[in-house]
Amino acid sequence: MAQIILQNDVKAFVSHDTTVEDKSSTGGELGIKPKVHFSLLGAIGVQYSVTSAPIAIGAYMSLAIGLGGSPAYFWGFFMVGLFQLLVCLATAELASAIPHCSGMLIKHHNTKLQNYRTDHTLEKGPAYWAIALADRRYARSLGYIMGWLTNAGWFFVSSACTLYPAQLTMGLVQAAYPDFTAKSWQTYLIYVCFALLYLFFNLPLIFRSVNLLLRIVVVAVNGTAIYLMIALLVRTQHKQTAHFVFAEFTNESGWASDGLVFFLALLPAVGCLSAFDNATHLTDELENPQKQVPQVIIGSFLMSYLTTIPMIVVYQFCNIEPESLLAAPGNQPFIQLMQNAFRSFAMTALGTSMIIFCFFIAGTAALISWSRLYWSFSAQGALPFSITMSKLSSRDALPINALCWNTVLICAIGAISIGSTTAMNALLGAANLCLLSAFAIVFGLMLYRGRKVLDPERWFNLGRWGDLIVWASLIWVIFISVMFCFPLYLPVTAEVMNWTSLVFAGVLILAGAYWLCVYSRRGIVGE
């Protein structure tokens, strides 16, 4: 029994019994609660693999050419890491104080909100953090918006984790056969294959091996990074100078301000050091989430930050022909970098294959996380097909319906984005903006209510520095969210347009339409 205390206003007792059936649980009509599927190492694997920071950062090297060059690439990552650490700490404290299935979504546990007992709808609202911290009048609506934002964010993360290995695979084919011209539909077929593979490894029986796979993901990602680091340093001739790597700022964006360009170039860093709510989606599948979830969030972040910094330095010193990255096979600068440095297709193929494998694990982990999030939010009746999506399989207690539906959605958005050269930036930009906006809501509510309402005996407590850290996190999240909406290049054309704000607006419109047409007119599932 895990006790959560929101002093004066909220007192919740959350049961993590994985065997007792409860008709009011988040298992929907089946009344099935999740089983403990993940060890601490497995949860770290889920968290760390989704970003695969030391590997993924190499995918953005072409972006650095016109937006600040190598100095913006390196110093931008260094700076982002410091601010994202604050966000990481604030999230970890809240996850320790209020652990539950999705970190941002309330579950049908034996939960009672002390001042809301007379309002059954609010008691079962869609977002625990929002309901617990917000004013009663706005709790349900804020929780609803936050649930849609986090689901949309993880939708885009999962899609990006599917798109990138598909593009890498096609890029490797083009590197092997330079005369071959890839068609969009061919890349899309590979995209669908990866999406189906992610689903396959999340199905019962097969899923039992995934925990083992996730335990070794840290070795796989860091092993790939070590291989690339050593191979690049050994094989690269005439490396770049320290001045090029750390000081030679270039601005070919069309923006007059170098300072603005520096901040516009932060997208890769934020993308590699984010998704802090990932581990919180597994709360019900961990033995001791109050302690383990903060450990996973902080440990994974520090590992991502500390392993990626030396990789950026190696990538830039070995980037001997920066301009060639703009005409890379399959528009994959990572492959072109290896071709230039290795001068061997065999080594390039090996390095690319290792990267694809890492992103295969990332895609599997992203689907694990999103399916739990979608299932939990569906249990509140807040998403389409909620009755079906809120069910768990009776034998393995897995959200099979949500997994299958998520895969369909991933395949659908792939058909739209696969032919666009800006698809990856659009997906990651939209993912970051949705997730950061949700964090802004949470941090704002924490400051509004005060951290004194949290359980004083929580495992992770920021102490007297907590308010300052949350304030800094909120300001940073708002600032970087605005930066994500700026076009990277001027003049703005369809090819260089930043679609992030449009996608974000689309999410809000869909959420608003569903609220008005469906959600506000019916009771919550389980009532």
PDB file of C-alpha atoms in Angstrom, residues 3 18 22 145 189 232 243 259 276 283 304 312 323 495 507-508:
ATOM      1  CA  GLN A   3       0.313   6.405   0.699  1.00  0.00           C
ATOM      2  CA  THR A  18      -1.601  -6.839  -9.095  1.00  0.00           C
ATOM      3  CA  ASP A  22     -11.586  -4.837  -8.893  1.00  0.00           C
ATOM      4  CA  ILE A 145      -6.267  18.837 -22.008  1.00  0.00           C
ATOM      5  CA  LEU A 189       6.316  -0.056 -46.766  1.00  0.00           C
ATOM      6  CA  LEU A 232      35.381   7.374 -36.471  1.00  0.00           C
ATOM      7  CA  HIS A 243      38.193  26.204 -33.761  1.00  0.00           C
ATOM      8  CA  GLY A 259      21.442  34.727 -30.849  1.00  0.00           C
ATOM      9  CA  PHE A 276      10.640  12.463 -18.807  1.00  0.00           C
ATOM     10  CA  THR A 283       3.964   2.809 -12.609  1.00  0.00           C
ATOM     11  CA  SER A 304      21.887  10.407 -21.861  1.00  0.00           C
ATOM     12  CA  ILE A 312      28.937  15.271 -30.298  1.00  0.00           C
ATOM     13  CA  GLU A 323      28.438  20.302 -47.037  1.00  0.00           C
ATOM     14  CA  GLU A 495       9.842  23.056 -47.987  1.00  0.00           C
ATOM     15  CA  VAL A 507      -4.356  18.583 -31.522  1.00  0.00           C
ATOM     16  CA  LEU A 508      -6.139  21.277 -29.506  1.00  0.00           C
TER      17      LEU A 508
END
